[in-house]
Each structure stands twice: as C-alpha cells, then as structure tokens.
C-alpha cells in the first residue's frame, strides 16, 4: 500500500507523534521529535503558545543546553540568587539560608520565544487555536486524538503536555485535586525591597483575624531585578485536608479577598508591597502536590510535566522537569523505533521512566518537603507554638 496517497494524520497514514499543548513540555517534545525526524504535529488550544506565565524561576540543568543551546539562559535571566529568607507567622522571626547553586529568575515570554525559534528550525507542525477534546482508543491502545471540531487525527503516539488542567488527564481520571494547589500570582514593578533573595511568609489556621479558618499557606516574594518582583500566595491543599476541623479549603473568591488583605495588612509583606505597580495578576493552580504514578496509563499515551504533577515540590518549579519528561518520552520512541504499541512495550517505558534521574530527584525532594510541611503545619501547627519553637525550625532549615 502506498501510504503517501493518504493525507498525513489519517488512519492509513498516521503521524508518528501528536503533542497536546505548546508549553515548555510540548515545545521541548516537538523540538526533540523534529530533530529525531519524527512526523509530528502540536495542537495548542490558545491563539499563542502558553500565554499564562507559570513559575519564572529555575535551576540550570542540562536539558536547557540540549534543547536551546549552550549558555542560552543568559539571554532570558533577569536575576540570580542563592538566598532564602523564611519568616515565621506574623513575621516575628526569620531565618536566612543559602542554596549551593543560585536560582535563575527569567522572563516567561522570552523562554517561550526561544523554544519557538528552535521549533521553527524543524519540520514539526504547530496548530494554534485548536483544542483536543479526547484521545482515540482502539483495543486499549491510544491511536490519536479527537479535536473539539469532531475531526479525528491519527498517530502512533500521543504526548500529553497540556499542563495542570489537562483535559486528557481528566478523561483518564487523574486526581488533580491531590496534585494541584491554588495559587495567586502577581508581577509588580517599582519594587523597593531590602532583600535580594527569595522570601517566604508562612500562614497557619487561626492566625488571621480577617480569615481565622484560612488554611496552611505561604506568601512568596521573588525579586526579578530592576525593581521588578514576582509575588504570590500558594495554598497547601494537602495540609488543609488533614486539618479540616480547624480550616477550610477556600474558593477563588475567598483566596482573592484574603490576598488583598495580606497585601495591605500583613506584617513586613505589606511594607514590601507599598507603592508597587501591578503589571500582571492571575489565579491558577500549580502541581505542587502528589506526583501521578503512571507515566503511560494507556499504551501509546505519554504523560509529561504538570499533567502528572512533575514539579519540584520545595520551590514549585517545574520547567526543567517538564522539558526532561517530554524529551525522555520522544527519545524512547526514537530509540526503540516504535511503530506500534503493546502492553509489554508500555510497561517497558514505565519501568525506564521510573528509573530516570529527574524522577528520582523529584521524589526525593517531595519526601523531604512533605516531612517539613508535616512538622511545621501538623506538629507545631499554631502561630504561637511555631514562634515559641522557632529555634527548632531555624535549625531544621540550616541543616537542609
């Protein structure tokens, strides 16, 4: 049979790979696929790739030079810092620690632009404004995707890279309520802070008179250089679920209300926010909870990045691991010359994925972070007790 007589993406002439989502994971997967000469198409539901900026801090990792080129992070970085300051409830105490390697603060749109420029060097197709509704399944094998228009596009493999609210992830019942934490994010200018490192303010139930049942949370302040700063509020939903007798899991309206009050009233943080100018603000979720256990729930259907909670839990940074997971999937297709899938090949992929260095790092980081949260929010629990026992907290951070 001459497959060339059938249009690419038909059941008779499928793509080698369909990628769902054009964020860092999807674009890195596409770049890798293009370099590996795989017939590939990327579908992105928005009219431009990844319009909502995610966490704009990262640590230098080999994946960036592999995908973007050597020293390219210098083109997008705005600030470097290894410093961390952790503030106790009501900012009564603090401890400063330093990481072995600095965090790189960067501009989201510049990173996406660089990824797009690398993608344009390949023959990979990018379809914007095209939403994937579901995946096609035959005999328990993924065979392609169903677009919202009703059109079916066929492929040997599908890479899910559509982030924390993945539609395909919901289709296969990934428990995003255990993976995703609510987060407010604001980019500001005219920031005149007195600390150039990252700063955190911990909140516990019962400490805010204007929100006594507000759950365990953290305010973060990430200077970006040039009087710009990223600030936000993240809710620890996992801790809130364990403390339901004394706290609530708030909806978006309540989180926004408390956020505004924190900006105007919270000790030290309100002073840092004074006279700042809002350049961007948004409410979203970030996969700082559990990591989903199965990277290929159906043969031929790869999960990557935030679609399965692949984020470093200590700092909620997931750009490197999103790109690593996507490259890992595409390299598997190329290395094993996958032309069809079976349960046996899917198990082999899952086994290799679970042995990967980046996943082992993420799981180790998650275990350590979970122990710290339990000590802070479940054992010490109250603002008064945390401040009384601050030396314990201080020593714990300095021993990290």
Coordinates of C-alpha atoms in Angstrom, one line a residue:
X1 CA 0.0 0.0 0.0
X2 CA 1.3 3.5 -0.9
X3 CA 0.7 5.5 2.3
X4 CA 1.7 8.7 0.5
X5 CA -1.7 8.7 -1.3
X6 CA -3.5 9.2 2.1
X7 CA -3.3 12.6 3.9
X8 CA -0.9 12.7 6.9
X9 CA -2.9 12.2 10.1
X10 CA -5.4 9.8 8.6
X11 CA -5.8 6.3 9.9
X12 CA -4.0 5.0 6.9
X13 CA -1.1 7.4 7.2
X14 CA -0.8 8.4 10.9
X15 CA 1.7 10.9 12.4
X16 CA 4.5 9.4 14.4
X17 CA 3.6 11.7 17.3
X18 CA 0.8 14.1 18.3
X19 CA 1.7 16.6 21.1
X20 CA -1.2 18.1 23.0
X21 CA -0.1 21.6 24.3
X22 CA 2.6 24.1 23.4
X23 CA 4.0 25.0 26.7
X24 CA 7.7 24.2 27.6
X25 CA 7.0 20.4 27.7
X26 CA 5.1 20.3 24.4
X27 CA 7.7 22.6 22.7
X28 CA 10.7 20.6 24.0
X29 CA 9.0 17.4 22.9
X30 CA 8.3 18.9 19.5
X31 CA 11.9 20.1 19.1
X32 CA 13.2 16.7 20.1
X33 CA 10.8 14.9 17.7
X34 CA 11.8 17.2 14.9
X35 CA 15.5 16.6 15.4
X36 CA 14.7 12.9 15.5
X37 CA 12.9 13.1 12.2
X38 CA 9.5 12.0 13.6
X39 CA 6.4 13.2 11.7
X40 CA 4.9 15.4 14.4
X41 CA 2.1 17.9 15.0
X42 CA 1.5 20.0 18.1
X43 CA -2.0 21.2 19.0
X44 CA -2.4 24.3 21.2
X45 CA -5.9 25.5 22.2
X46 CA -4.9 29.1 22.7
X47 CA -4.1 31.6 20.0
X48 CA -0.4 31.7 21.1
X49 CA 1.7 29.2 23.0
X50 CA 1.5 29.2 26.8
X51 CA 0.0 32.7 27.3
X52 CA -0.3 32.4 31.1
X53 CA 3.2 32.6 32.8
X54 CA 4.0 29.8 35.1
X55 CA 6.7 29.8 37.8
X56 CA 9.5 32.0 36.5
X57 CA 12.4 30.6 38.4
X58 CA 14.6 27.6 37.5
X59 CA 18.0 26.0 38.2
X60 CA 20.4 25.4 35.4
X61 CA 20.1 21.9 34.1
X62 CA 21.5 20.0 31.1
X63 CA 18.1 20.0 29.4
X64 CA 18.3 23.7 28.6
X65 CA 21.5 23.3 26.7
X66 CA 20.2 20.2 25.0
X67 CA 17.1 21.9 23.8
X68 CA 18.1 25.5 23.4
X69 CA 21.9 25.6 23.1
X70 CA 24.8 26.4 25.3
X71 CA 24.6 29.4 27.7
X72 CA 21.2 30.4 26.3
X73 CA 19.8 31.0 29.8
X74 CA 21.9 34.2 29.9
X75 CA 19.6 35.6 27.3
X76 CA 16.5 35.3 29.4
X77 CA 17.7 35.6 33.0
X78 CA 17.0 38.8 34.9
X79 CA 18.3 37.9 38.4
X80 CA 20.4 35.3 40.2
X81 CA 20.1 34.5 43.9
X82 CA 21.0 31.6 46.2
X83 CA 19.5 33.4 49.3
X84 CA 16.3 32.3 51.0
X85 CA 14.6 34.0 54.0
X86 CA 11.8 32.2 55.8
X87 CA 9.6 34.2 58.1
X88 CA 7.6 32.9 61.0
X89 CA 3.8 33.7 61.4
X90 CA 3.3 37.5 61.7
X91 CA 6.9 37.9 60.7
X92 CA 8.1 37.8 64.3
X93 CA 11.2 35.6 63.5
X94 CA 13.1 34.7 60.4
X95 CA 16.0 32.5 59.2
X96 CA 18.2 33.0 56.2
X97 CA 19.8 30.1 54.3
X98 CA 21.7 29.8 51.1
X99 CA 21.4 27.1 48.4
X100 CA 24.5 25.5 46.8
X101 CA 23.6 26.8 43.4
X102 CA 21.7 30.0 42.6
X103 CA 18.1 30.2 41.3
X104 CA 17.7 31.8 37.9
X105 CA 14.8 34.3 37.6
X106 CA 13.8 34.6 33.9
X107 CA 11.1 36.1 31.7
X108 CA 8.4 33.6 30.6
X109 CA 7.7 35.1 27.2
X110 CA 11.4 35.1 26.3
X111 CA 11.7 31.4 27.2
X112 CA 8.7 30.5 25.1
X113 CA 10.1 32.6 22.3
X114 CA 13.4 30.8 22.3
X115 CA 11.6 27.4 22.3
X116 CA 9.5 28.5 19.3
X117 CA 12.6 29.7 17.4
X118 CA 14.2 26.2 17.9
X119 CA 10.9 24.5 16.9
X120 CA 10.9 26.6 13.7
X121 CA 14.2 25.0 12.7
X122 CA 12.4 21.7 12.4
X123 CA 9.6 20.4 10.2
X124 CA 7.1 20.0 13.1
X125 CA 3.7 21.4 12.6
X126 CA 2.2 23.8 15.2
X127 CA -1.6 24.3 15.1
X128 CA -2.8 27.2 17.3
X129 CA -6.4 27.7 18.3
X130 CA -7.0 24.0 18.0
X131 CA -8.4 22.2 21.1
X132 CA -8.0 18.5 21.7
X133 CA -11.2 17.1 23.2
X134 CA -10.2 13.4 23.8
X135 CA -7.9 10.7 22.7
X136 CA -8.8 7.9 20.3
X137 CA -8.6 4.4 21.8
X138 CA -8.9 1.1 20.0
X139 CA -8.3 -2.3 21.7
X140 CA -6.9 -0.4 24.7
X141 CA -4.3 1.3 22.6
X142 CA -4.1 5.1 22.0
X143 CA -4.4 5.8 18.3
X144 CA -4.6 9.5 18.1
X145 CA -6.8 12.4 19.2
X146 CA -10.3 13.8 18.7
X147 CA -10.4 17.6 18.2
X148 CA -13.2 19.8 19.6
X149 CA -14.4 20.2 16.0
X150 CA -15.1 16.5 15.8
X151 CA -12.1 15.8 13.5
X152 CA -10.0 12.7 14.3
X153 CA -6.2 12.9 13.9
X154 CA -4.3 9.6 14.0
X155 CA -0.9 9.0 15.3
X156 CA 1.3 6.1 16.6
X157 CA 1.9 8.0 19.9
X158 CA 0.4 10.9 21.8
X159 CA 2.3 13.1 24.2
X160 CA 0.0 14.9 26.8
X161 CA 1.7 18.2 27.6
X162 CA -1.3 20.5 28.3
X163 CA -0.5 21.3 31.9
X164 CA -2.1 21.3 35.3
X165 CA -5.7 21.2 34.0
X166 CA -5.1 18.6 31.2
X167 CA -8.4 17.7 29.5
X168 CA -7.0 14.2 28.6
X169 CA -5.8 13.9 32.2
X170 CA -9.3 14.4 33.4
X171 CA -10.6 11.9 30.9
X172 CA -8.4 9.2 32.5
X173 CA -9.4 10.3 36.0
X174 CA -6.1 11.7 37.2
X175 CA -6.8 13.0 40.7
X176 CA -5.9 16.6 40.1
X177 CA -7.4 17.6 43.5
X178 CA -4.5 15.8 45.1
X179 CA -1.9 17.2 42.6
X180 CA -2.8 20.9 42.1
X181 CA -2.6 23.7 44.7
X182 CA -4.4 27.1 44.2
X183 CA -2.1 30.0 43.7
X184 CA -2.3 33.7 43.2
X185 CA 0.5 35.3 41.2
X186 CA 1.3 38.9 40.7
X187 CA 4.1 40.6 38.7
X188 CA 5.0 44.1 40.1
X189 CA 7.3 47.0 39.3
X190 CA 8.5 49.8 41.4
X191 CA 9.5 47.1 44.0
X192 CA 12.0 48.5 46.6
X193 CA 12.6 45.5 48.8
X194 CA 15.6 45.3 51.2
X195 CA 16.4 41.6 50.4
X196 CA 17.6 40.3 47.1
X197 CA 16.9 36.7 47.8
X198 CA 13.6 34.8 47.8
X199 CA 11.4 35.4 50.8
X200 CA 8.6 33.3 52.3
X201 CA 5.9 34.1 54.9
X202 CA 4.1 31.1 56.4
X203 CA 0.4 31.3 57.3
X204 CA -1.4 28.8 59.6
X205 CA -5.0 28.4 60.6
X206 CA -6.3 30.8 63.3
X207 CA -3.7 33.5 62.9
X208 CA -5.5 35.9 60.6
X209 CA -8.3 37.8 62.3
X210 CA -9.9 38.6 58.9
X211 CA -9.8 34.9 57.9
X212 CA -9.5 32.7 61.0
X213 CA -10.2 29.4 59.1
X214 CA -7.7 30.2 56.2
X215 CA -5.7 27.1 55.5
X216 CA -1.9 26.5 55.7
X217 CA -0.3 28.7 53.0
X218 CA 2.8 30.6 52.0
X219 CA 3.3 34.1 50.7
X220 CA 6.3 34.2 48.4
X221 CA 8.4 37.2 47.2
X222 CA 10.8 36.6 44.3
X223 CA 12.8 39.7 43.2
X224 CA 13.4 39.8 39.5
X225 CA 16.0 42.6 39.3
X226 CA 15.4 46.2 38.0
X227 CA 12.7 47.0 40.7
X228 CA 10.5 44.1 39.4
X229 CA 9.3 41.3 41.5
X230 CA 7.0 38.2 41.4
X231 CA 4.8 37.8 44.5
X232 CA 2.1 35.3 45.3
X233 CA 0.1 33.1 47.6
X234 CA 0.0 29.3 47.5
X235 CA -2.4 27.2 49.4
X236 CA -1.2 23.8 50.8
X237 CA -4.3 21.9 49.9
X238 CA -2.8 18.6 51.2
X239 CA -2.3 20.1 54.7
X240 CA -5.7 21.7 54.6
X241 CA -7.4 18.3 54.0
X242 CA -5.7 17.0 57.1
X243 CA -6.8 20.0 59.2
X244 CA -10.5 20.3 58.1
X245 CA -11.7 20.7 61.7
X246 CA -9.8 24.0 62.1
X247 CA -9.6 25.3 58.5
X248 CA -11.5 25.4 55.2
X249 CA -10.4 24.9 51.6
X250 CA -11.3 28.3 50.2
X251 CA -12.7 29.1 46.7
X252 CA -11.2 31.6 44.3
X253 CA -13.3 34.5 45.6
X254 CA -12.1 33.9 49.2
X255 CA -8.5 33.5 48.2
X256 CA -8.6 36.8 46.3
X257 CA -10.2 38.5 49.2
X258 CA -7.6 37.3 51.7
X259 CA -4.8 38.1 49.2
X260 CA -5.8 41.7 49.0
X261 CA -5.9 42.0 52.8
X262 CA -2.5 40.4 53.1
X263 CA -1.1 42.9 50.7
X264 CA -2.5 45.8 52.8
X265 CA -2.1 44.4 56.3
X266 CA 0.4 41.6 56.7
X267 CA 3.5 42.5 58.7
X268 CA 6.6 43.2 56.6
X269 CA 4.9 41.9 53.4
X270 CA 2.5 44.9 53.2
X271 CA 5.5 47.2 53.6
X272 CA 7.3 45.5 50.7
X273 CA 4.2 45.9 48.5
X274 CA 3.7 49.6 49.3
X275 CA 3.6 51.8 46.1
X276 CA 4.3 48.9 43.8
X277 CA 2.6 48.8 40.4
X278 CA 0.7 45.7 39.2
X279 CA 1.8 44.5 35.7
X280 CA 0.1 41.1 35.8
X281 CA -2.1 39.2 38.1
X282 CA -3.8 35.8 37.8
X283 CA -5.3 33.0 39.8
X284 CA -4.4 29.5 38.8
X285 CA -3.2 26.1 40.1
X286 CA 0.2 24.5 40.3
X287 CA 1.1 20.8 40.6
X288 CA 2.9 21.1 43.9
X289 CA 1.0 18.1 45.5
X290 CA 1.3 14.5 44.6
X291 CA 3.2 13.0 41.6
X292 CA 0.9 10.8 39.5
X293 CA 2.3 7.3 39.5
X294 CA 1.8 6.1 35.9
X295 CA 3.6 7.9 33.1
X296 CA 1.8 5.8 30.4
X297 CA -1.7 4.9 31.7
X298 CA -2.7 3.6 28.2
X299 CA -0.2 2.2 25.7
X300 CA 0.8 5.0 23.3
X301 CA -0.4 7.8 25.6
X302 CA 2.5 9.6 27.3
X303 CA 2.1 12.0 30.3
X304 CA 4.6 14.8 30.9
X305 CA 5.2 17.9 33.0
X306 CA 2.3 19.3 35.1
X307 CA -0.2 16.9 33.5
X308 CA 1.2 14.4 36.1
X309 CA 2.5 16.8 38.7
X310 CA 6.2 16.7 37.8
X311 CA 7.2 19.7 39.8
X312 CA 9.9 20.2 42.4
X313 CA 7.8 20.4 45.5
X314 CA 10.1 22.5 47.6
X315 CA 10.0 25.5 45.3
X316 CA 7.1 24.7 42.9
X317 CA 9.4 24.9 39.9
X318 CA 8.7 22.6 37.0
X319 CA 10.1 23.9 33.8
X320 CA 13.2 21.7 33.7
X321 CA 11.3 18.5 34.6
X322 CA 8.5 19.3 32.1
X323 CA 11.1 19.5 29.4
X324 CA 13.0 16.5 30.6
X325 CA 9.9 14.3 30.8
X326 CA 8.9 15.3 27.2
X327 CA 12.3 14.7 25.8
X328 CA 12.5 11.3 27.6
X329 CA 9.2 10.2 26.0
X330 CA 10.2 11.3 22.5
X331 CA 13.7 9.7 22.8
X332 CA 12.1 6.4 23.8
X333 CA 10.0 6.5 20.6
X334 CA 13.1 7.1 18.5
X335 CA 15.5 4.8 20.3
X336 CA 13.1 1.8 20.2
X337 CA 11.7 2.8 16.7
X338 CA 8.2 2.5 18.0
X339 CA 5.7 1.8 15.1
X340 CA 3.0 0.2 17.2
X341 CA 2.2 -0.2 20.9
X342 CA 1.5 -3.2 23.2
X343 CA 1.1 -3.6 26.9
X344 CA 4.6 -5.0 27.1
X345 CA 6.2 -2.0 25.4
X346 CA 4.2 0.3 27.6
X347 CA 5.4 -1.5 30.7
X348 CA 9.0 -1.1 29.5
X349 CA 8.5 2.6 29.1
X350 CA 7.1 3.0 32.6
X351 CA 9.9 1.0 34.0
X352 CA 12.6 3.1 32.3
X353 CA 10.8 6.4 33.2
X354 CA 10.6 5.4 36.9
X355 CA 14.4 4.8 36.9
X356 CA 15.2 8.2 35.4
X357 CA 17.4 10.6 37.4
X358 CA 15.0 13.5 37.2
X359 CA 12.1 11.5 38.6
X360 CA 14.2 10.1 41.4
X361 CA 15.3 13.7 42.2
X362 CA 11.7 14.8 42.3
X363 CA 10.5 12.0 44.5
X364 CA 13.4 12.6 47.0
X365 CA 12.6 16.3 47.0
X366 CA 8.9 15.6 47.5
X367 CA 9.5 13.3 50.5
X368 CA 11.7 15.9 52.2
X369 CA 9.3 18.7 51.6
X370 CA 6.4 16.7 52.9
X371 CA 8.2 15.9 56.1
X372 CA 8.9 19.6 56.6
X373 CA 5.3 20.6 56.0
X374 CA 4.1 18.0 58.4
X375 CA 6.5 19.2 61.1
X376 CA 5.5 22.8 60.6
X377 CA 1.7 22.6 60.0
X378 CA 0.7 19.4 61.7
X379 CA 3.1 19.1 64.6
X380 CA 3.8 22.7 65.6
X381 CA 0.5 23.8 64.0
X382 CA -0.3 27.1 65.7
X383 CA 1.3 30.5 65.2
X384 CA 2.2 30.8 68.9
X385 CA 3.8 27.4 69.0
X386 CA 5.8 27.9 65.8
X387 CA 7.2 31.2 67.2
X388 CA 8.0 29.6 70.5
X389 CA 9.8 26.8 68.8
X390 CA 11.4 28.9 66.1
X391 CA 14.9 27.7 67.0
X392 CA 13.8 24.2 66.0
X393 CA 12.6 25.5 62.7
X394 CA 15.8 27.5 62.2
X395 CA 18.0 24.5 62.9
X396 CA 15.9 22.4 60.5
X397 CA 16.4 24.8 57.6
X398 CA 20.1 25.3 58.3
X399 CA 20.6 21.5 58.2
X400 CA 18.9 21.1 54.8

